[in-house]
Amino acid sequence: MKRLDIFGLLKKDMAHIEQELFRSIEGDHELLNETSMHLLKAGGKRLRPVFVLMGGKFGHYDLEKLKHVAVPLELIHMASLVHDDVIDDADTRRGQLTVKSRWDNRIAMYTGDYIYARALQLATELPNPQIHQILSKAMVEMSIGEMEQIRDFFNIEQSVRRYLLRIRRKTALLIAISCQLGAVAAEADRKVGQLLYRYGYNVGMAFQIQDDLLDLCGTEKQIGKPPGSDMRQGNITLPVIYALQDEKVRVPLIQEIKRIHELNGECDVSAAVNMIKASRGISQAENLGSRYIQKALYALNELPDNRTKKNLKDIAHFVTKRSY
Amino acid sequence: MKRLDIFGLLKKDMAHIEQELFRSIEGDHELLNETSMHLLKAGGKRLRPVFVLMGGKFGHYDLEKLKHVAVPLELIHMASLVHDDVIDDADTRRGQLTVKSRWDNRIAMYTGDYIYARALQLATELPNPQIHQILSKAMVEMSIGEMEQIRDFFNIEQSVRRYLLRIRRKTALLIAISCQLGAVAAEADRKVGQLLYRYGYNVGMAFQIQDDLLDLCGTEKQIGKPPGSDMRQGNITLPVIYALQDEKVRVPLIQEIKRIHELNGECDVSAAVNMIKASRGISQAENLGSRYIQKALYALNELPDNRTKKNLKDIAHFVTKRSY
């Protein structure tokens, strides 16, 4: 299934959102325009705006209102990525040079600050304080998640629970509120917003688990960066945590991770990646991802039947099968 | 005049705001608690909350409402400082180790992100979209100002106008909206909010000019950091721009600035500082500061006479005389 098959219904509206995204960061500051445009042009799946529009289908769908949520959510996601690249010391993302690499860390930091602030400014144009509350609360959680990630780099003793808490904050919450805020902006029933939140949360968890699996099992062409990037950064993901519980590979894998840590990730990580692939880690992570998808589908059950509900089901099924 | 003489009337309420500031950053994340506490404990004049409370005196003064503006404004200021320290590579501020120096740049960046987000979360608890709009717009401007500052480092050709535009975004706007939002939260007349904005804007401009003068003319004890710090960072401030227009010192001063630039600021800057002090730069900057104070006083004229108006006058007179 291709992206456009799923989003076909929304194609025209998503083209409008894309325009609005570009307009949103246009300002009279040349350097900020350049860095922000660079980020936007690097692309991305625009998953969050799509979820907003789909959420809107459960209420009074009004693109002019929905864009004030859809654009900010994509901007918040982008801003978090540009700050992430500073932390990860990443030179490329989606096959493109990162802002910190093409310019520098300081410029990346302020580009992120600018995009965060623009996101909020756009959202506050919609005079609904509940939306502002949900957005700012999610930003608090995201920043905590980012900080946790730093602390957990190369921490081989972390639990599955700790990993799940981290990706909840890092990824799942923003997807959850994307679904929810679409419904809130369209003045759908409160209950609908809650169910969409639950759907988005579980899809988001599965999405991040799949991302972490792709980083180990995907090709550079599929994922837009060299495989094993997480390993190099010391980002201990779910398949790694499970692999570390597998007696067959635990001891040599710990040794490899320690070596990578000592070399600050500037080394070949394929030995570690292969150990993880040979362990039970991959299938266990896939299973947990599938369980989140089941929960997402379960949340959909109670929603009214319509074309969008079918699309949301398709997306859920697609998440664990995607290769990009 | 001491801080407590001016703020005597608000002493009790400011103690409550101080408590709320500490409460606002308390969370269940240990490292974020540590870094945020470290920032709060380093102190500061709490100028923005004081202005919020004073603005509130022109309407229905309600501390429980005002704190939802006062605390976020101080938090936004703090967050901007911690990101500033990353850029400036500053090891101390107010005589204390900076977050980036005690921890590292990545932790400082996320501490800033966290505090920004907490600020917004608190402000959105007040269900007044106008307040959210004013706050987020100011954050956009601030982030543009920060970026401009990076671009202008060691730029000896910059105009006075460019400097003024930068400090407008960097300092004056946040002080302007502190005064205004106090009035807005207290539901004062729209006109009162506008006058307070104008007062705060002009006081803010004078305040930053005075800060830049102190960095050259103050002692380490007075300003909590070695004098000439701006010079070392390449932050070309108003007295420097004026000094560069003074034929007596222009050529040797340019040479000194170039030398400092080449050495990345890791050198003695007292020769440059002394040249600026011997030029017309200091008195010209002082004069411009005084003109902003006159404008601030002028904005006060139209406000109703009360005790707070008298205090605002005292603060305006104090700004250009302060030595800390």
XYZ file of C-alpha atoms in Angstrom:
648
model
C 0.000 0.000 0.000
C 1.359 3.382 -0.931
C 1.049 6.621 0.961
C -1.227 8.136 -1.676
C -3.587 5.218 -1.636
C -4.289 5.821 2.014
C -4.369 9.564 1.838
C -6.075 9.810 -1.550
C -9.249 11.208 -0.085
C -7.306 13.981 1.595
C -4.941 14.678 -1.270
C -6.336 18.092 -2.149
C -6.578 19.208 1.446
C -3.095 17.939 2.204
C -1.754 19.983 -0.718
C -3.320 23.020 0.948
C -1.735 22.102 4.285
C 1.617 21.736 2.540
C 1.276 25.277 1.175
C 0.293 26.556 4.586
C 3.322 24.826 6.109
C 5.586 26.767 3.799
C 3.701 30.003 4.428
C 3.846 29.473 8.173
C 7.600 29.760 8.380
C 8.010 32.583 5.896
C 9.217 35.661 7.673
C 11.498 38.591 7.040
C 14.503 36.881 8.529
C 16.650 35.475 5.750
C 18.630 32.878 7.677
C 15.578 31.544 9.522
C 13.756 31.281 6.208
C 16.652 29.332 4.741
C 17.006 26.907 7.635
C 13.269 26.369 8.030
C 12.747 25.889 4.279
C 15.618 23.439 4.227
C 13.834 21.413 6.907
C 10.443 21.536 5.205
C 11.864 20.640 1.805
C 13.613 17.613 3.297
C 10.116 16.153 3.315
C 8.578 13.695 5.660
C 5.373 11.725 5.747
C 3.264 14.624 7.140
C 1.646 11.961 9.268
C 0.501 14.383 11.962
C -1.457 16.717 9.651
C -3.043 13.690 7.976
C -4.235 12.445 11.357
C -5.585 15.906 12.199
C -7.669 16.014 9.029
C -8.905 12.484 9.607
C -9.871 13.398 13.176
C -11.728 16.370 11.743
C -13.870 14.029 9.640
C -15.625 12.920 12.831
C -17.008 16.410 13.456
C -17.753 19.546 11.449
C -14.892 19.307 8.977
C -13.549 22.795 8.241
C -10.096 22.935 6.671
C -9.616 26.592 7.620
C -9.956 25.668 11.280
C -8.138 22.347 11.035
C -5.074 23.912 9.462
C -4.508 25.851 12.691
C -3.891 22.500 14.350
C -2.455 20.491 11.461
C 0.324 22.952 10.620
C 1.439 23.505 14.248
C 1.618 19.767 14.878
C 3.901 19.210 11.901
C 5.977 22.226 12.955
C 6.351 20.911 16.511
C 7.472 17.594 15.064
C 9.994 19.367 12.800
C 11.316 21.521 15.642
C 11.818 18.443 17.792
C 13.748 16.792 14.944
C 16.096 19.735 14.489
C 16.875 19.766 18.227
C 17.212 15.998 18.089
C 19.842 16.315 15.364
C 21.895 18.584 17.638
C 21.825 15.920 20.348
C 22.436 13.019 18.013
C 25.153 14.938 16.194
C 23.406 13.707 13.041
C 24.746 14.850 9.681
C 21.895 13.582 7.555
C 18.198 12.944 7.969
C 15.960 11.601 5.223
C 19.029 11.578 3.016
C 19.500 15.360 3.374
C 22.064 17.359 5.318
C 20.735 18.369 8.744
C 20.563 22.041 9.785
C 23.276 21.465 12.388
C 25.507 19.980 9.728
C 24.840 22.513 6.922
C 24.940 25.465 9.344
C 25.860 24.768 12.990
C 24.453 23.659 16.349
C 23.606 27.162 17.508
C 21.662 27.896 14.357
C 19.884 24.558 14.645
C 18.931 25.336 18.236
C 17.396 28.704 17.366
C 15.740 27.334 14.236
C 14.015 24.856 16.529
C 13.042 27.604 18.983
C 11.652 29.678 16.125
C 9.602 26.834 14.670
C 8.218 25.878 18.104
C 7.146 29.468 18.673
C 5.614 29.799 15.194
C 3.680 26.588 15.814
C 2.173 28.022 18.975
C 1.457 31.345 17.366
C -0.548 29.641 14.624
C -2.417 27.429 17.063
C -3.380 30.365 19.258
C -5.087 31.996 16.268
C -7.805 29.448 16.932
C -9.461 30.938 20.050
C -9.936 27.605 21.809
C -7.925 27.426 25.059
C -8.433 23.661 25.321
C -6.401 23.196 22.146
C -3.623 25.400 23.518
C -3.617 23.393 26.741
C -3.379 20.033 25.009
C -0.583 21.266 22.738
C 1.549 22.819 25.464
C 1.137 19.806 27.752
C 2.367 17.557 24.948
C 5.382 19.826 24.449
C 6.271 19.507 28.137
C 6.119 15.718 27.886
C 8.148 15.716 24.669
C 10.934 17.761 26.216
C 11.041 15.376 29.186
C 11.240 12.492 26.708
C 14.156 14.112 24.910
C 16.009 14.579 28.154
C 15.370 10.946 29.105
C 16.829 9.879 25.805
C 20.110 11.632 26.595
C 20.293 9.951 29.989
C 19.581 6.535 28.516
C 22.235 6.627 25.793
C 24.350 3.465 26.058
C 22.418 2.393 29.169
C 22.328 -1.365 28.645
C 20.477 -1.966 31.898
C 17.295 -0.146 30.920
C 13.984 -1.981 31.096
C 11.383 -2.423 28.387
C 9.120 -0.226 30.545
C 11.632 2.600 30.476
C 11.896 2.351 26.700
C 8.112 2.424 26.326
C 7.799 5.460 28.586
C 10.415 7.242 26.478
C 8.819 6.557 23.083
C 5.438 7.444 24.563
C 6.758 10.933 25.216
C 8.971 11.130 22.172
C 6.519 9.945 19.522
C 3.194 8.490 20.613
C 1.792 11.509 22.466
C 2.130 13.877 19.503
C 0.403 11.400 17.192
C -2.285 10.824 19.821
C -3.075 14.509 20.131
C -2.962 14.936 16.341
C -5.908 12.560 16.063
C -7.619 14.075 19.085
C -7.139 17.740 18.171
C -8.619 17.185 14.719
C -11.788 16.053 16.477
C -11.606 18.873 19.053
C -11.149 21.555 16.367
C -14.101 20.065 14.460
C -16.165 20.118 17.648
C -16.802 16.391 17.610
C -18.119 14.627 20.722
C -15.674 14.487 23.603
C -15.825 10.704 23.571
C -14.783 10.645 19.890
C -11.733 12.760 20.729
C -10.787 10.356 23.504
C -11.101 7.299 21.270
C -9.049 8.965 18.558
C -6.421 9.863 21.156
C -6.268 6.209 22.198
C -6.046 5.092 18.579
C -3.255 7.602 17.858
C -1.361 6.740 20.993
C -1.243 3.032 20.139
C -0.475 3.623 16.476
C 2.284 6.011 17.583
C 3.841 3.410 19.866
C 3.758 0.806 17.064
C 5.106 3.386 14.631
C 8.155 4.128 16.786
C 8.822 0.442 17.422
C 8.718 -0.101 13.652
C 11.070 2.864 13.171
C 13.503 1.307 15.614
C 13.221 -2.051 13.826
C 13.842 -0.398 10.443
C 16.957 1.274 11.781
C 18.355 -2.227 12.298
C 16.755 -4.176 9.442
C 16.175 -1.546 6.719
C 18.494 -0.514 3.906
C 20.034 2.956 3.625
C 17.780 3.616 0.640
C 14.656 2.705 2.587
C 15.391 4.729 5.705
C 17.392 7.661 4.315
C 20.323 7.122 6.684
C 22.860 4.342 7.281
C 21.332 1.389 9.181
C 22.490 1.012 12.761
C 22.398 4.773 13.381
C 20.647 4.255 16.710
C 23.386 1.832 17.715
C 26.084 4.369 16.872
C 24.335 7.051 18.938
C 23.863 4.717 21.864
C 20.104 4.825 21.467
C 19.165 1.476 23.011
C 15.896 0.512 21.331
C 13.381 -2.255 21.955
C 14.967 -4.956 19.757
C 18.283 -4.293 21.522
C 16.747 -4.531 24.995
C 15.112 -7.833 24.041
C 18.338 -9.088 22.436
C 20.159 -8.294 25.689
C 17.713 -10.622 27.457
C 18.577 -13.414 25.031
C 21.270 -15.575 26.689
C 22.649 -16.535 23.268
C 23.888 -13.041 22.464
C 23.863 -11.086 25.742
C 27.551 -11.279 26.622
C 29.074 -10.593 23.182
C 26.451 -7.891 22.509
C 27.334 -6.050 25.731
C 30.979 -6.166 24.699
C 30.149 -4.733 21.268
C 28.009 -1.925 22.734
C 30.808 -1.030 25.162
C 33.278 -0.913 22.292
C 30.941 1.331 20.248
C 30.521 3.580 23.303
C 34.284 3.855 23.801
C 34.709 4.832 20.144
C 31.853 7.361 20.403
C 30.002 5.512 17.679
C 32.676 6.254 15.106
C 33.062 2.647 14.040
C 31.465 -0.208 12.156
C 28.383 -1.391 14.047
C 27.417 -4.261 11.751
C 28.616 -6.931 14.225
C 26.192 -5.623 16.862
C 23.396 -5.236 14.313
C 23.891 -8.823 13.129
C 23.845 -10.180 16.678
C 20.535 -8.427 17.326
C 19.113 -9.717 14.055
C 20.154 -13.256 15.000
C 18.523 -12.986 18.413
C 14.893 -13.172 19.516
C 14.939 -9.328 19.757
C 13.489 -8.661 16.319
C 10.493 -10.976 16.567
C 9.746 -9.939 20.149
C 9.735 -6.261 19.145
C 7.542 -7.070 16.132
C 5.116 -8.850 18.434
C 4.864 -5.923 20.814
C 4.313 -3.597 17.836
C 1.467 -5.821 16.666
C -0.099 -5.727 20.104
C -0.204 -1.925 19.984
C -1.840 -2.136 16.571
C -4.479 -4.455 18.013
C -5.162 -1.902 20.736
C -5.422 0.859 18.140
C -7.947 -1.149 16.147
C -9.863 -1.867 19.316
C -10.178 1.876 20.028
C -11.651 2.349 16.554
C -14.442 -0.143 17.214
C -16.504 2.318 19.176
C -16.231 5.089 16.570
C -19.074 5.629 14.096
C -18.598 3.731 10.836
C -17.466 5.920 7.951
C -14.868 6.087 5.227
C -12.307 7.699 7.554
C -12.632 4.896 10.083
C -11.778 2.459 7.315
C -8.750 4.560 6.375
C -7.595 4.663 9.984
C -7.809 0.868 10.053
C -5.732 0.666 6.887
C -3.104 2.952 8.372
C -2.911 0.826 11.507
C -2.391 -2.312 9.447
C 0.192 -0.520 7.329
C 2.334 0.771 10.204
C 4.010 -2.511 11.074
C 4.444 -3.446 7.422
C 6.014 -0.250 6.192
C 9.617 -0.152 5.093
C 10.119 3.661 5.048
C 17.155 53.032 45.651
C 17.042 49.341 46.473
C 14.933 46.688 44.836
C 12.833 46.187 47.954
C 12.048 49.881 48.299
C 10.410 49.842 44.890
C 8.747 46.532 45.243
C 7.816 46.891 48.914
C 4.132 47.049 48.154
C 4.329 43.793 46.232
C 6.674 42.028 48.604
C 4.160 39.522 49.904
C 2.724 38.787 46.485
C 6.192 38.447 44.975
C 7.062 35.904 47.663
C 4.047 33.911 46.493
C 5.155 34.209 42.858
C 8.617 32.994 43.887
C 7.050 29.904 45.468
C 4.953 29.325 42.377
C 8.048 29.638 40.194
C 9.675 26.811 42.112
C 6.486 24.747 42.017
C 6.094 25.317 38.292
C 9.238 23.436 37.349
C 8.863 20.614 39.845
C 8.231 17.392 38.001
C 9.102 13.766 38.313
C 12.185 14.059 36.146
C 15.223 14.271 38.381
C 17.700 15.846 35.969
C 15.230 18.455 34.708
C 14.406 19.321 38.306
C 18.084 19.756 39.072
C 18.875 21.928 36.059
C 15.747 24.049 36.400
C 16.247 24.524 40.138
C 19.827 25.486 39.505
C 18.612 28.208 37.146
C 15.918 29.483 39.495
C 18.232 29.514 42.494
C 20.783 31.566 40.562
C 18.344 34.386 41.167
C 17.593 37.389 39.068
C 15.593 40.535 39.531
C 12.230 38.895 38.713
C 11.508 42.090 36.823
C 8.924 40.536 34.515
C 6.657 39.172 37.280
C 6.926 42.508 39.115
C 5.727 44.294 35.975
C 2.871 41.804 35.581
C 1.643 42.467 39.114
C 1.967 46.213 38.633
C 0.003 45.976 35.379
C -2.628 44.050 37.286
C -3.065 46.975 39.679
C -4.775 48.894 36.862
C -7.634 46.371 36.689
C -9.234 43.772 38.944
C -6.120 42.640 40.777
C -6.300 38.880 41.388
C -3.028 37.188 42.246
C -4.380 33.733 41.395
C -5.013 34.887 37.833
C -1.926 37.063 37.542
C 0.400 34.260 38.551
C -0.592 32.410 35.363
C 1.067 35.235 33.452
C 3.794 36.296 35.895
C 5.329 32.829 36.286
C 5.344 32.013 32.528
C 6.990 35.333 31.698
C 9.837 34.707 34.129
C 10.139 31.134 32.833
C 10.334 32.323 29.213
C 13.046 34.753 30.253
C 14.949 31.968 32.038
C 14.606 29.587 29.091
C 15.955 32.228 26.745
C 18.922 32.753 29.063
C 19.810 29.068 29.175
C 19.742 28.866 25.373
C 21.695 32.114 25.268
C 24.416 30.557 27.424
C 24.792 27.732 24.902
C 25.342 30.283 22.142
C 27.603 32.525 24.177
C 29.524 29.539 25.501
C 29.154 31.266 28.887
C 30.499 29.510 31.949
C 28.960 31.793 34.548
C 25.910 33.983 34.852
C 25.085 36.040 37.917
C 28.231 34.639 39.460
C 26.922 31.047 39.196
C 27.917 28.199 36.886
C 25.634 28.018 33.837
C 23.692 24.841 33.016
C 25.819 24.299 29.893
C 28.947 24.564 31.996
C 27.813 22.453 34.980
C 26.131 19.878 32.711
C 26.512 20.260 28.930
C 25.079 22.015 25.882
C 22.590 19.283 25.069
C 21.199 19.312 28.575
C 21.026 23.106 28.501
C 19.116 22.992 25.211
C 16.499 20.567 26.522
C 16.263 22.369 29.854
C 15.353 25.460 27.840
C 12.807 23.519 25.761
C 11.270 22.118 28.932
C 11.000 25.495 30.633
C 9.499 27.117 27.509
C 6.890 24.381 27.339
C 6.106 24.574 31.071
C 5.665 28.332 30.693
C 3.090 27.839 27.971
C 1.346 25.084 29.841
C 0.863 27.360 32.856
C -0.302 30.282 30.742
C -2.866 28.138 28.927
C -4.478 27.284 32.268
C -5.907 30.792 32.047
C -8.624 30.324 29.396
C -7.940 33.607 27.606
C -6.754 33.037 24.019
C -5.617 36.676 23.690
C -3.001 36.057 26.369
C -1.791 32.928 24.565
C -1.566 34.877 21.315
C 0.459 37.718 22.812
C 2.838 35.293 24.530
C 3.490 33.102 21.503
C 3.966 36.103 19.212
C 6.593 37.454 21.602
C 8.340 34.089 21.584
C 8.540 34.168 17.797
C 10.102 37.625 17.897
C 12.521 36.598 20.636
C 13.770 33.621 18.659
C 14.325 35.859 15.615
C 16.244 38.267 17.864
C 18.462 35.455 19.128
C 19.241 34.386 15.600
C 20.056 37.982 14.621
C 22.454 38.143 17.522
C 24.418 35.176 16.162
C 24.617 36.779 12.728
C 25.781 40.086 14.154
C 28.606 38.714 16.285
C 31.795 40.655 15.457
C 29.936 42.602 12.743
C 31.596 45.997 13.113
C 29.585 47.509 10.269
C 26.194 47.180 11.928
C 24.045 50.288 12.340
C 22.478 51.685 15.498
C 19.124 50.801 13.937
C 20.119 47.163 13.627
C 21.229 47.097 17.257
C 17.940 48.651 18.384
C 15.890 46.154 16.385
C 17.843 43.339 18.010
C 17.417 44.471 21.616
C 13.766 45.222 20.892
C 13.280 41.537 20.159
C 15.759 40.258 22.697
C 14.640 42.270 25.717
C 12.128 45.066 25.254
C 9.213 43.047 23.857
C 9.080 40.641 26.797
C 9.089 43.509 29.293
C 6.441 45.316 27.231
C 4.088 42.345 27.260
C 4.776 41.739 30.960
C 3.269 45.143 31.717
C 0.495 44.650 29.179
C -0.485 41.107 30.146
C -0.849 42.106 33.799
C -3.494 44.565 32.650
C -5.077 42.062 30.240
C -5.299 39.337 32.892
C -6.862 41.865 35.290
C -9.347 42.870 32.580
C -8.272 46.496 32.573
C -9.299 48.799 29.724
C -7.674 47.980 26.392
C -6.149 51.461 26.284
C -4.473 50.889 29.669
C -2.881 47.703 28.329
C -1.554 49.583 25.310
C -0.061 52.371 27.421
C 1.563 49.847 29.739
C 2.964 48.025 26.710
C 4.486 51.299 25.488
C 5.883 52.040 28.944
C 7.383 48.537 29.205
C 8.793 48.630 25.714
C 10.686 51.865 26.343
C 11.837 50.837 29.813
C 13.014 47.553 28.277
C 15.051 49.320 25.628
C 16.660 51.562 28.258
C 17.212 48.539 30.475
C 19.142 46.649 27.802
C 21.198 49.706 26.872
C 22.094 50.066 30.550
C 22.978 46.354 30.685
C 25.300 46.819 27.740
C 26.870 49.874 29.392
C 27.368 47.968 32.646
C 29.122 45.177 30.803
C 31.758 47.740 29.846
C 31.773 50.050 32.869
C 30.673 47.835 35.778
C 32.830 45.758 38.113
C 32.745 41.963 38.229
C 31.078 42.199 41.652
C 28.330 44.455 40.336
C 27.462 42.468 37.226
C 28.223 38.897 38.326
C 30.567 38.225 35.407
C 33.875 39.641 34.172
C 33.459 43.063 32.483
C 33.901 43.065 28.725
C 32.063 39.744 28.315
C 30.081 41.130 25.381
C 33.338 42.160 23.739
C 34.772 38.678 24.153
C 31.666 37.113 22.591
C 31.672 39.562 19.708
C 28.400 41.068 20.860
C 28.716 44.563 19.385
C 26.595 46.766 21.645
C 25.457 50.377 21.390
C 28.467 52.019 23.109
C 30.738 50.067 20.746
C 28.804 51.103 17.646
C 28.994 54.736 18.753
C 32.677 54.393 19.620
C 33.298 53.033 16.115
C 31.800 56.274 14.764
C 34.264 58.291 16.845
C 37.243 59.144 14.599
C 39.567 59.258 17.628
C 39.259 55.537 18.327
C 37.744 53.960 15.207
C 40.905 52.548 13.601
C 42.631 51.113 16.703
C 39.276 49.796 18.003
C 38.612 47.908 14.760
C 42.087 46.381 15.034
C 41.423 45.306 18.611
C 38.036 43.781 17.738
C 39.614 41.868 14.851
C 42.316 40.574 17.182
C 39.687 39.464 19.739
C 37.734 37.765 16.926
C 40.812 35.903 15.703
C 41.496 34.679 19.221
C 37.845 33.641 19.664
C 37.560 36.008 22.601
C 40.081 34.046 24.619
C 42.210 37.072 25.440
C 42.430 40.250 27.476
C 39.858 42.734 26.199
C 40.716 45.623 28.500
C 42.419 47.632 25.724
C 39.205 47.626 23.659
C 37.093 48.365 26.740
C 39.315 51.305 27.636
C 39.146 52.718 24.119
C 35.354 52.608 24.204
C 35.319 54.218 27.646
C 37.592 57.006 26.361
C 35.337 57.632 23.349
C 32.015 59.427 22.987
C 30.351 55.977 22.903
C 29.476 55.821 26.592
C 27.791 59.211 26.851
C 25.958 58.783 23.547
C 24.571 55.429 24.696
C 23.604 56.965 28.036
C 21.777 59.736 26.194
C 19.807 57.325 24.051
C 18.922 55.334 27.185
C 17.609 58.511 28.800
C 15.500 59.277 25.761
C 13.792 55.889 26.061
C 13.133 56.615 29.727
C 11.518 59.916 28.761
C 9.268 58.043 26.337
C 8.363 55.550 29.052
C 7.427 58.371 31.429
C 5.407 59.993 28.677
C 3.361 56.802 28.212
C 2.577 56.839 31.936
C 1.067 60.332 31.755
C -2.205 59.100 30.346
C -2.641 56.364 32.958
C -4.878 56.994 35.989
C -2.974 58.332 39.007
C -2.358 55.754 41.686
C 0.384 54.333 43.834
C 1.471 51.888 41.117
C 1.897 54.669 38.578
C 4.260 56.370 41.025
C 6.192 53.107 41.403
C 6.445 52.684 37.649
C 7.894 56.193 37.452
C 10.447 55.323 40.135
C 11.465 52.197 38.244
C 11.915 54.176 35.036
C 14.163 56.670 36.811
C 16.046 53.834 38.457
C 16.821 51.871 35.266
C 19.535 54.154 33.927
C 21.056 54.635 37.378
C 21.283 51.002 38.402
C 24.615 49.318 38.767
C 23.417 45.672 38.878
